[in-house]
Every structure is written in C-alpha cells, then in structure tokens.
Coordinates of C-alpha atoms in Angstrom, one line a residue:
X28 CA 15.2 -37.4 72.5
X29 CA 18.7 -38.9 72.8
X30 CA 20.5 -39.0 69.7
X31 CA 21.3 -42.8 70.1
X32 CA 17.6 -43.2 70.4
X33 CA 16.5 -41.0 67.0
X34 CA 19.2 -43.0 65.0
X35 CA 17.9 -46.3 65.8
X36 CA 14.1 -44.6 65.1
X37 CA 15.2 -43.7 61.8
X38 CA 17.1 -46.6 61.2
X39 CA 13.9 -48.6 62.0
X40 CA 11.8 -46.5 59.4
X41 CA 13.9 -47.2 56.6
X42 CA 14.0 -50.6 57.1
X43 CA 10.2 -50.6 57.1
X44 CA 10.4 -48.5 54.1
X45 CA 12.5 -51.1 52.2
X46 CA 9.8 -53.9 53.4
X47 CA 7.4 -51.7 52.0
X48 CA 9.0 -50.9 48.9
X49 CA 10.2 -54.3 47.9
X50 CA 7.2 -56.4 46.9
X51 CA 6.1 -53.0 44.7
X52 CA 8.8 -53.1 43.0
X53 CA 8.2 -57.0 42.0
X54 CA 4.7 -55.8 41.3
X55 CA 4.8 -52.2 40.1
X56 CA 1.6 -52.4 39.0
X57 CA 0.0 -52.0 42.4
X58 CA 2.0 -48.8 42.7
X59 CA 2.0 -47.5 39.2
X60 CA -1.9 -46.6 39.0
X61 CA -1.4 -43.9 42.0
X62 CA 1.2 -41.9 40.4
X63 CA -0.4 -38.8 38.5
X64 CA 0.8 -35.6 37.4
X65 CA 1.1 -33.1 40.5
X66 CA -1.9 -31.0 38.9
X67 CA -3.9 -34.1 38.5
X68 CA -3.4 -35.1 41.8
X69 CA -4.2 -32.0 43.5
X70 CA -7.0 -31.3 40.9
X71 CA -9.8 -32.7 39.4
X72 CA -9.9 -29.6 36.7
X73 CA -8.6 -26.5 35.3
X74 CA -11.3 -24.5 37.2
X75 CA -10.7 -26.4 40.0
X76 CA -6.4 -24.9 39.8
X77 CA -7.7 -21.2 38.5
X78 CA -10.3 -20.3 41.4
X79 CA -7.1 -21.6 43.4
X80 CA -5.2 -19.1 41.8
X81 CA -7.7 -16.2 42.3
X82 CA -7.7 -17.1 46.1
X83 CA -4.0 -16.9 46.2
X84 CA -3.7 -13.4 44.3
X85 CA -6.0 -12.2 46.2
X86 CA -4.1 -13.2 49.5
X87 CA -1.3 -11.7 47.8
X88 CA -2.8 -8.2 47.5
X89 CA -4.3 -8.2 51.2
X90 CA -0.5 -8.9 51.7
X91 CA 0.7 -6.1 50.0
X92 CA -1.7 -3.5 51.6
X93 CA -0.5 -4.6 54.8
X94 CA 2.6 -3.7 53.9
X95 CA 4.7 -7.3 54.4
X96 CA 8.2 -7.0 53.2
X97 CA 9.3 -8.0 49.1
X98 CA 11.1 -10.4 51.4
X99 CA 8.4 -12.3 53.0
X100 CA 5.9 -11.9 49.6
X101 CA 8.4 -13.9 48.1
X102 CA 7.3 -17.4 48.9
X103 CA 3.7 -16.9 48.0
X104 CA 4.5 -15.5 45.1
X105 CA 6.5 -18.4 43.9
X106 CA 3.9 -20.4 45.1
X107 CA 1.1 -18.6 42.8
X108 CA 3.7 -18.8 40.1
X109 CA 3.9 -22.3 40.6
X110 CA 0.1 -23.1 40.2
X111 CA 0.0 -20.7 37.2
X112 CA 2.8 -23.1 35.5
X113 CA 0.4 -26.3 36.4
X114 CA -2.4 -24.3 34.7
X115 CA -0.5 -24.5 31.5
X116 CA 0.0 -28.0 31.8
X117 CA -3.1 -29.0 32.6
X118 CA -4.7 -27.2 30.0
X119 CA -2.4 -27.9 27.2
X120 CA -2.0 -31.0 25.6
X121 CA 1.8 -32.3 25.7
X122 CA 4.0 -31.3 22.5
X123 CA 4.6 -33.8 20.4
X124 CA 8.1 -35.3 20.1
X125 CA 10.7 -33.7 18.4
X126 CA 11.6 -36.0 15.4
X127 CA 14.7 -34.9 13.3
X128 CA 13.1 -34.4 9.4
X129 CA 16.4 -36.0 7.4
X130 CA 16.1 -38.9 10.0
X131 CA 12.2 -39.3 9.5
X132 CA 12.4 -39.2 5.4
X133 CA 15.2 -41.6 5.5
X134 CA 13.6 -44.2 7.5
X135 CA 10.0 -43.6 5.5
X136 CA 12.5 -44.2 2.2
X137 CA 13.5 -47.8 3.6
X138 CA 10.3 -48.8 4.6
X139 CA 8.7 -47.7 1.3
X140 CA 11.7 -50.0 -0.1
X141 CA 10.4 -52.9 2.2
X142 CA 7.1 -52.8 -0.4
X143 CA 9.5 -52.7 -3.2
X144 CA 11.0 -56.0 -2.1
X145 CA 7.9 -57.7 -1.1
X146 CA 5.8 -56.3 -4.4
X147 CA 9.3 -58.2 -6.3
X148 CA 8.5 -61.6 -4.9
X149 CA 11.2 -61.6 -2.7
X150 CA 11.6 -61.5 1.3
X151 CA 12.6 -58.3 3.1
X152 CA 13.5 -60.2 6.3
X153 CA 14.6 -64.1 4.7
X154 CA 15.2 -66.8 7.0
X155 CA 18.2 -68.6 6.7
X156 CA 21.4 -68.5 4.5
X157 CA 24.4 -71.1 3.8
X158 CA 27.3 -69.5 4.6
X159 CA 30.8 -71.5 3.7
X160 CA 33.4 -69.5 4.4
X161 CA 34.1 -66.0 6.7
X162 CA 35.8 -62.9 5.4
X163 CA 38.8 -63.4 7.8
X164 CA 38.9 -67.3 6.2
X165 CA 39.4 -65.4 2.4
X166 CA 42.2 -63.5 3.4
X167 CA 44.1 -65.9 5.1
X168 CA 43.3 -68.4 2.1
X169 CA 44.4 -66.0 -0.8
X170 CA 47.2 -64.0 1.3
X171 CA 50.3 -63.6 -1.5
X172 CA 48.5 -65.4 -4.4
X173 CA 46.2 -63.6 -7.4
X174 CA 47.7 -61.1 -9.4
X175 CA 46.2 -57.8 -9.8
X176 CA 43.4 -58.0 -11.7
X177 CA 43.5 -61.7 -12.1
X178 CA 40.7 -64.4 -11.4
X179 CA 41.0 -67.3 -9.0
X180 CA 41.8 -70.1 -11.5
X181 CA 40.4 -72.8 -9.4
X182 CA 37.5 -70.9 -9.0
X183 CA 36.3 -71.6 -5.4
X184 CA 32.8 -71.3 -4.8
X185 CA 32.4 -68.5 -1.8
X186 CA 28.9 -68.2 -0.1
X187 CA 29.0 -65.2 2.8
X188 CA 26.8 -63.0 4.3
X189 CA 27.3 -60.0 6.0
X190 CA 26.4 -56.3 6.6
X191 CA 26.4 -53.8 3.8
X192 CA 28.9 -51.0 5.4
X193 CA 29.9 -49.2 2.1
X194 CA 27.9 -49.2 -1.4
X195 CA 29.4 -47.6 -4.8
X196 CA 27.5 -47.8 -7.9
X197 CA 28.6 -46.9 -11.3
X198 CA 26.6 -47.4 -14.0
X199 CA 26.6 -51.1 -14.8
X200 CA 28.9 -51.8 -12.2
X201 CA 28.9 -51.8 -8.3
X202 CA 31.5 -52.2 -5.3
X203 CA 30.2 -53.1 -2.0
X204 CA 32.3 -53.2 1.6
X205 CA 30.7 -56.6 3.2
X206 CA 31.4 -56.7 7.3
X207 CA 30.7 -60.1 9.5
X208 CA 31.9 -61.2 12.4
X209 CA 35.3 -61.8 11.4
X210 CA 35.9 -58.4 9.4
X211 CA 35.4 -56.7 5.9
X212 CA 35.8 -58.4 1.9
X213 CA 34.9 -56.2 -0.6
X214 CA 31.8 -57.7 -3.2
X215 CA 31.4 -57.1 -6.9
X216 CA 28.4 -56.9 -9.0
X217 CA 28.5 -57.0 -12.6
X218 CA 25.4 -56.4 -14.7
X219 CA 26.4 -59.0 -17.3
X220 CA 27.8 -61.6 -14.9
X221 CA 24.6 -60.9 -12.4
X222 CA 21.7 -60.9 -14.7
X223 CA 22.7 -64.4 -16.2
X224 CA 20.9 -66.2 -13.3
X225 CA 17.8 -63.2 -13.3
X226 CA 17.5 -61.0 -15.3
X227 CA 16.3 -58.1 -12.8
X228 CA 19.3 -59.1 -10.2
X229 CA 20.8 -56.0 -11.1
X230 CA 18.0 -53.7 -11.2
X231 CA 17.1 -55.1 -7.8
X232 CA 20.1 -55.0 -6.4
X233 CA 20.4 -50.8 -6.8
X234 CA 16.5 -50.3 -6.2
X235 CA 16.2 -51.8 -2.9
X236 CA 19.8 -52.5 -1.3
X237 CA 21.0 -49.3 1.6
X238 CA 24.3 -49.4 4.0
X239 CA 23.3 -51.8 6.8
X240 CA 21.7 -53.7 5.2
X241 CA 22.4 -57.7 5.7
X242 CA 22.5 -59.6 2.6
X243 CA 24.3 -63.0 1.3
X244 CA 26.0 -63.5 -1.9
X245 CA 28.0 -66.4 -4.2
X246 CA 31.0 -65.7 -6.6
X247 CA 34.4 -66.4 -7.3
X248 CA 37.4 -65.1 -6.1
X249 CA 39.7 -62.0 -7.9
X250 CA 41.8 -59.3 -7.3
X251 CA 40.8 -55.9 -8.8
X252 CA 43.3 -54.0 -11.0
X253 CA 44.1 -52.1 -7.2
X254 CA 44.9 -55.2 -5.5
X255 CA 42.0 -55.6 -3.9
X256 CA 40.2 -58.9 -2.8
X257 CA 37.2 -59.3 -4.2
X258 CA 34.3 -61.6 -4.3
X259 CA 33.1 -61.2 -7.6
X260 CA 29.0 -61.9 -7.0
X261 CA 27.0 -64.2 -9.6
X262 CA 24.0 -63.9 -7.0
X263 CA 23.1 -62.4 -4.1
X264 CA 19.8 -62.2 -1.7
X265 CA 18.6 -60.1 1.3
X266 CA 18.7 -61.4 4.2
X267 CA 17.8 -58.1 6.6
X268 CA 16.4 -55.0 4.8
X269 CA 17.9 -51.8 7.7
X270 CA 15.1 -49.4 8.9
X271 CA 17.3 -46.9 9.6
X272 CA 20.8 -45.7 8.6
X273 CA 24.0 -46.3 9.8
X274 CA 26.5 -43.2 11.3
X275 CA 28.4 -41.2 8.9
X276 CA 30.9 -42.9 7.6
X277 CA 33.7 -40.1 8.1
X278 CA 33.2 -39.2 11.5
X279 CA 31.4 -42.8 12.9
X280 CA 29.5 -43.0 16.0
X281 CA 31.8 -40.5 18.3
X282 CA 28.7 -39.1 20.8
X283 CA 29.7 -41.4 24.1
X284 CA 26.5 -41.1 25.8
X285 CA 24.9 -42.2 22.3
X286 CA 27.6 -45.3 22.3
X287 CA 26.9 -46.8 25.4
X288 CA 23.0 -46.3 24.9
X289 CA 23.0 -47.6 21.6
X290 CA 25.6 -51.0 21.9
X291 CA 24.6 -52.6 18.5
X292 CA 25.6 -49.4 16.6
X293 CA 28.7 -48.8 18.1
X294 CA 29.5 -52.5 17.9
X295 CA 28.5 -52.3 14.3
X296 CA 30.6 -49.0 13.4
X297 CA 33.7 -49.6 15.5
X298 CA 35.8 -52.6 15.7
X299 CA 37.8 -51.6 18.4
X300 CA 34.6 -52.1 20.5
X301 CA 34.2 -55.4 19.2
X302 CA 37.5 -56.5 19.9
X303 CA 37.5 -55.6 23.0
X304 CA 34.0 -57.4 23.6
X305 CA 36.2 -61.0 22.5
X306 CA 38.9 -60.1 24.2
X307 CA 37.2 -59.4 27.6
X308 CA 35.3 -62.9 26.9
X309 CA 38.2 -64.5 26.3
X310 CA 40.0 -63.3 29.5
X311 CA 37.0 -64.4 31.6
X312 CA 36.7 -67.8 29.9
X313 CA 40.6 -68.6 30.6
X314 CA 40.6 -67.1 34.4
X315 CA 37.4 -70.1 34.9
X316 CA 39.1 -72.4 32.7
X317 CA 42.5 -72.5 35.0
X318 CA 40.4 -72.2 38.2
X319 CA 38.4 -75.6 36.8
X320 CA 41.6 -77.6 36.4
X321 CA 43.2 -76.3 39.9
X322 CA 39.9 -77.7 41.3
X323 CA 37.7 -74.6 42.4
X324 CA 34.1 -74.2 41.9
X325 CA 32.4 -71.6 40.9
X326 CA 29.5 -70.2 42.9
X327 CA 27.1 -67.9 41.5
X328 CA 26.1 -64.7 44.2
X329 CA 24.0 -62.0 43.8
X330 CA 25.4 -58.5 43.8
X331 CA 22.4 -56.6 44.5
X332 CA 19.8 -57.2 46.7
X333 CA 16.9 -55.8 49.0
X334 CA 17.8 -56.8 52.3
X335 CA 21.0 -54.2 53.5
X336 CA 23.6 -56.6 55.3
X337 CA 27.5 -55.9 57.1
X338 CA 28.2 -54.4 60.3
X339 CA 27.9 -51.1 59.0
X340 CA 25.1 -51.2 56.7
X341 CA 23.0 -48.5 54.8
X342 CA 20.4 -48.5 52.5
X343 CA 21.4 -46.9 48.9
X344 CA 18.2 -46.1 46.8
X345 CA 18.7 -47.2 43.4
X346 CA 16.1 -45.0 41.0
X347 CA 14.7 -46.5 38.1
X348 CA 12.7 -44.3 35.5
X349 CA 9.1 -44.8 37.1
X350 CA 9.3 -46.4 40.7
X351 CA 12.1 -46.3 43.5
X352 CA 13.2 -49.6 44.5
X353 CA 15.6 -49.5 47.7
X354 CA 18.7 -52.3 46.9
X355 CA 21.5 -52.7 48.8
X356 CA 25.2 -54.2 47.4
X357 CA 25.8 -57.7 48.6
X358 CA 28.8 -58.6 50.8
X359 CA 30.2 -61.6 48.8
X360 CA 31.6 -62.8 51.8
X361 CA 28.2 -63.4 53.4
X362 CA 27.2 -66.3 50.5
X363 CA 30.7 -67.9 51.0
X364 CA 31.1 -68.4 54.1
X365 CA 27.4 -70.4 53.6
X366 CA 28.9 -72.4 51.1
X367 CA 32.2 -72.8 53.0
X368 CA 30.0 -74.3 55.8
X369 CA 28.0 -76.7 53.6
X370 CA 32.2 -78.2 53.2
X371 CA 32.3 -76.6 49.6
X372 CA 36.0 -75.3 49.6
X373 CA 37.7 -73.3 46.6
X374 CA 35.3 -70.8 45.5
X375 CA 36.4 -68.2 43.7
X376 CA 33.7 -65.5 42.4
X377 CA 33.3 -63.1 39.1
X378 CA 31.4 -60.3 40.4
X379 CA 30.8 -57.4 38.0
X380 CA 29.9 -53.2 38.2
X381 CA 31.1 -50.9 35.5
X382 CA 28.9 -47.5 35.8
X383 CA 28.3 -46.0 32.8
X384 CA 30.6 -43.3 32.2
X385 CA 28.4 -40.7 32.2
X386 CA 27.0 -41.7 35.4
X387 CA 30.8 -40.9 36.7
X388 CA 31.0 -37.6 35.0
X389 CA 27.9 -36.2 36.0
X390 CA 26.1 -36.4 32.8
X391 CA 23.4 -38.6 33.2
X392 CA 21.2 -38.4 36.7

C-alpha cells in the first residue's frame, strides 16, 4: 500500500475513534460497566486462571525437553509469571489503605470534640457572624497610637472572625494569632474578663478550640506590654470546628506536588500564594477594564474541544483517571474570524493553560 494511502487510512480511523469516543465520555456510564480487572475479564474464577497455569507449565517443560533455547523460553515464561501474579490478585482481597496513625488520632480527637461542642449547647458549624471591621482595617486604624500595655480609651467595639493559625494557653490566660482575608491580629482571652458574660466561656474555649479552626470574637482594643496589637476578647463563638490539622507551623506546607493538589491549604498556610491569587485577579480585571473603555468586546472561546481543526491537525489524547477522552486545542482564530464575519470588530480573548508543574517535570503521569 502506498504510503499516501495508509496515512489517510489511519488518519480516517482516528477520526472515527474520536466520534466514537466522544459521546462516552459525556456519558461514561455506558463505558464504565465494561472495564474490569484483566483477571476478571479473562476469568470467571481462580480455578478458571490455575488450570491455565498448569497448561502453561506444562507447555513449558515439553519445551524444555525439546531443548528450545533460555532465549526463546523466555517469553512464556514471563507469560506464566504473569498469570501467576493475576492469581494473587484474584484471590486476595485488596490491602486496605495506608492511613498515617498520628494523622488518624488527630482527626478522631476533633471529631470527638465536635460531640463536646454539640453536648455544650452550642454549634460546631454556626451559620452566620457580624463582622465590623477586618484585621488589616485595625492596623491601619491604631498605626502609632496605644502605648505599650495601654487600653484603647475610646474603647471601640471590634467584632472579627477569622481562622485560628496559632493558640497559646497559660493558665488562666490565652494568646491566639487570628488570620482573615486581610491578614493576622492577635486575640486575648482573659478568664476574669471572659467568664463575665458565661461562666464556662473559658473552659470552653480550651476544651474544644484547635489551629484552623474558624471562630468570631468581640473586645476592645490594647497593646500588650510587647507592643503588640491586641483584641482583648469579652466573647467569642465558633463559627467552623477543623477536622483535620493545619501544616507545621515551622516548616509550612513546602511538598509542591502536595500544594498544587491541596489549594486551600496552601492558600491558608502561605500568603505569598494568596497574594499572588489578588494580584493575578487584579491584572486580569484591569487588562478587560481598559479594553471596555477603548471599545472591544470580549468573546468567550473554548480552548479545548473534540473535533481536531488547522491545516495540520492531530489528535492529542487527554487521559483522565478512568476513561480516555480524545480533545484537541482550539485554534482561537477559528471562533474570531466567525465573529468577525457576523460585523463584531475588536475582540480581544483571555485564553488560559498553566500545566501543573509536575506535569513539566516528569513527576506526575
């Protein structure tokens, strides 16, 4: 056959293929139910796969009496060892997940505080707070005023909630580091001053608080004899009891694989990363904002789809974790020149790909 001739014929079949494969996809469930395990599939039971084996190692001997080379033995017995190794799998049930111990008694010590809270009266998960003021608000409002250890004289009622990130307790007196959106304040609890509107806010308050934690609490201003900015707390309430712990506080969330598959962590434990989340927001929303006051219009594309398109196109497979679902990259150019035709003129478009970057390094498959 012609070479000409064979590429078009295989050119032909994938496109048939990508037909195929595309309403699966949409519907995986017609494709799901015929994927099995290879022993499954092959066979219906173990004794099915060992008088399989016994055929093949008995091929193998009448092999071996012939006298066939190591050489040419060598695929059938990979093949017996392969049907051995399928053996084992049919036969044995799967292991059960690995589950780090520390991890596991930690998260059973939070939920066992979840019973606490709820056997207290209160709510583990409440659902809604009045917040007033942020923590980036408080240290613009008190920058260069309040003497060490003094109290705000005009006494300005705070209400703010945020993420428990540090917790200190000493005796009848604890420090908290309090994170929203806008960055950190530090909160203080004192027994005396806490226990005068309940007298278990205290108690409470070490029994069933953790780091990550969400909670919301009013006070009054004060620096503490270190200079620090502090709310000093006549109540507080939970607003979000945390299931599991947050990173070490010392060396943070520094595992990049675990960063990019866990984004609320490392936006939680890093600020850098948050930052740079507003700032990339920010960017974008002043690039359309110009565009909209020069007169262009924005067009919305799609950058992946099924049906491969360009002079010299190819079909790429993307792989997802159960089914394969041939998708091609769009040529913008394609959907503008539509829109240029229907008289649309000025269209700019905000296409985006960042591949994770272990994807680039070889990391992840």
């Amino acid at each position: 056959m012609p070479p000409t001739r064979a590429l078009l014929l295989l050119t032909m079949l994938l496109s048939r293929a990508a037909s195929f494969l595309a309403p699966l996809a949409i519907r995986p469930n017609r494709l799901l139910p015929h994927f099995t395990c290879a022993p499954c599939a092959l066979f219906s039971s173990s004794s099915d796969l060992e008088e399989k084996i016994k055929v093949k190692g008995d091929e193998i001997r009448q092999l071996k009496e012939t006298g066939l080379s190591k050489s040419d033995l060598a695929p059938h017995i990979t093949e017996l060892l392969s049907l051995k190794s399928s053996l084992s799998t049919l036969s044995s049930p799967p292991p059960p997940p690995i589950v780090d111990p520390g991890q596991a008694e930690l998260r059973q010590a939070r939920v066992d505080k979840l019973k606490l809270i709820e056997e207290g009266g209160a709510r583990p998960f409440d659902y809604s707070f009045d917040s007033n003021v942020s923590a980036e608000d408080l240290h613009s409002k008190f920058e260069g005023k309040l003497d060490s250890g003094e109290d705000d004289p005009e006494e300005f009622n705070v209400s703010i909630a945020g993420r428990i990130m540090v917790r200190r307790v000493f005796g009848k007196l604890a420090f908290f580091s309090l994170q929203d959106e806008t960055g950190q304040i530090q909160l203080q609890f004192d027994k005396k001053l806490l226990n005068e509107a309940d007298a278990d806010a205290f108690k409470n308050l070490k029994a069933w608080t953790d780091s990550g934690d969400i909670i919301g609490v009013t006070g009054t201003m004060r620096r503490t004899d270190k200079g620090e900015l502090t709310i000093n707390c006549r109540t507080w309430n939970m607003l979000t009891k945390a299931i599991l712990p947050l990173p070490d506080k010392f060396h943070g969330l520094t595992d990049v694989n675990k960063r990019y598959r866990q984004r609320h962590v490392d936006l939680i434990v890093n600020p850098d990363v948050k930052a740079t989340f507003r700032a990339r927001a920010m960017i974008t929303s002043s690039i359309r904002r110009q565009l909209d006051e020069r007169g262009y219009l924005e067009i919305e594309t799609p950058v992946l789809q099924s049906t491969p398109g360009g002079a010299e196109a190819k079909v790429r497979p993307a792989v997802g974790n159960t089914i394969y679902y041939i998708l091609g990259v769009t040529i913008l150019a394609f959907y503008t020149n539509s829109s240029l035709v229907a008289a649309f003129r000025n269209l700019p478009q905000l296409a985006k790909h960042e591949p994770h970057p272990a994807h680039r390094d070889g990391a992840v498959p």
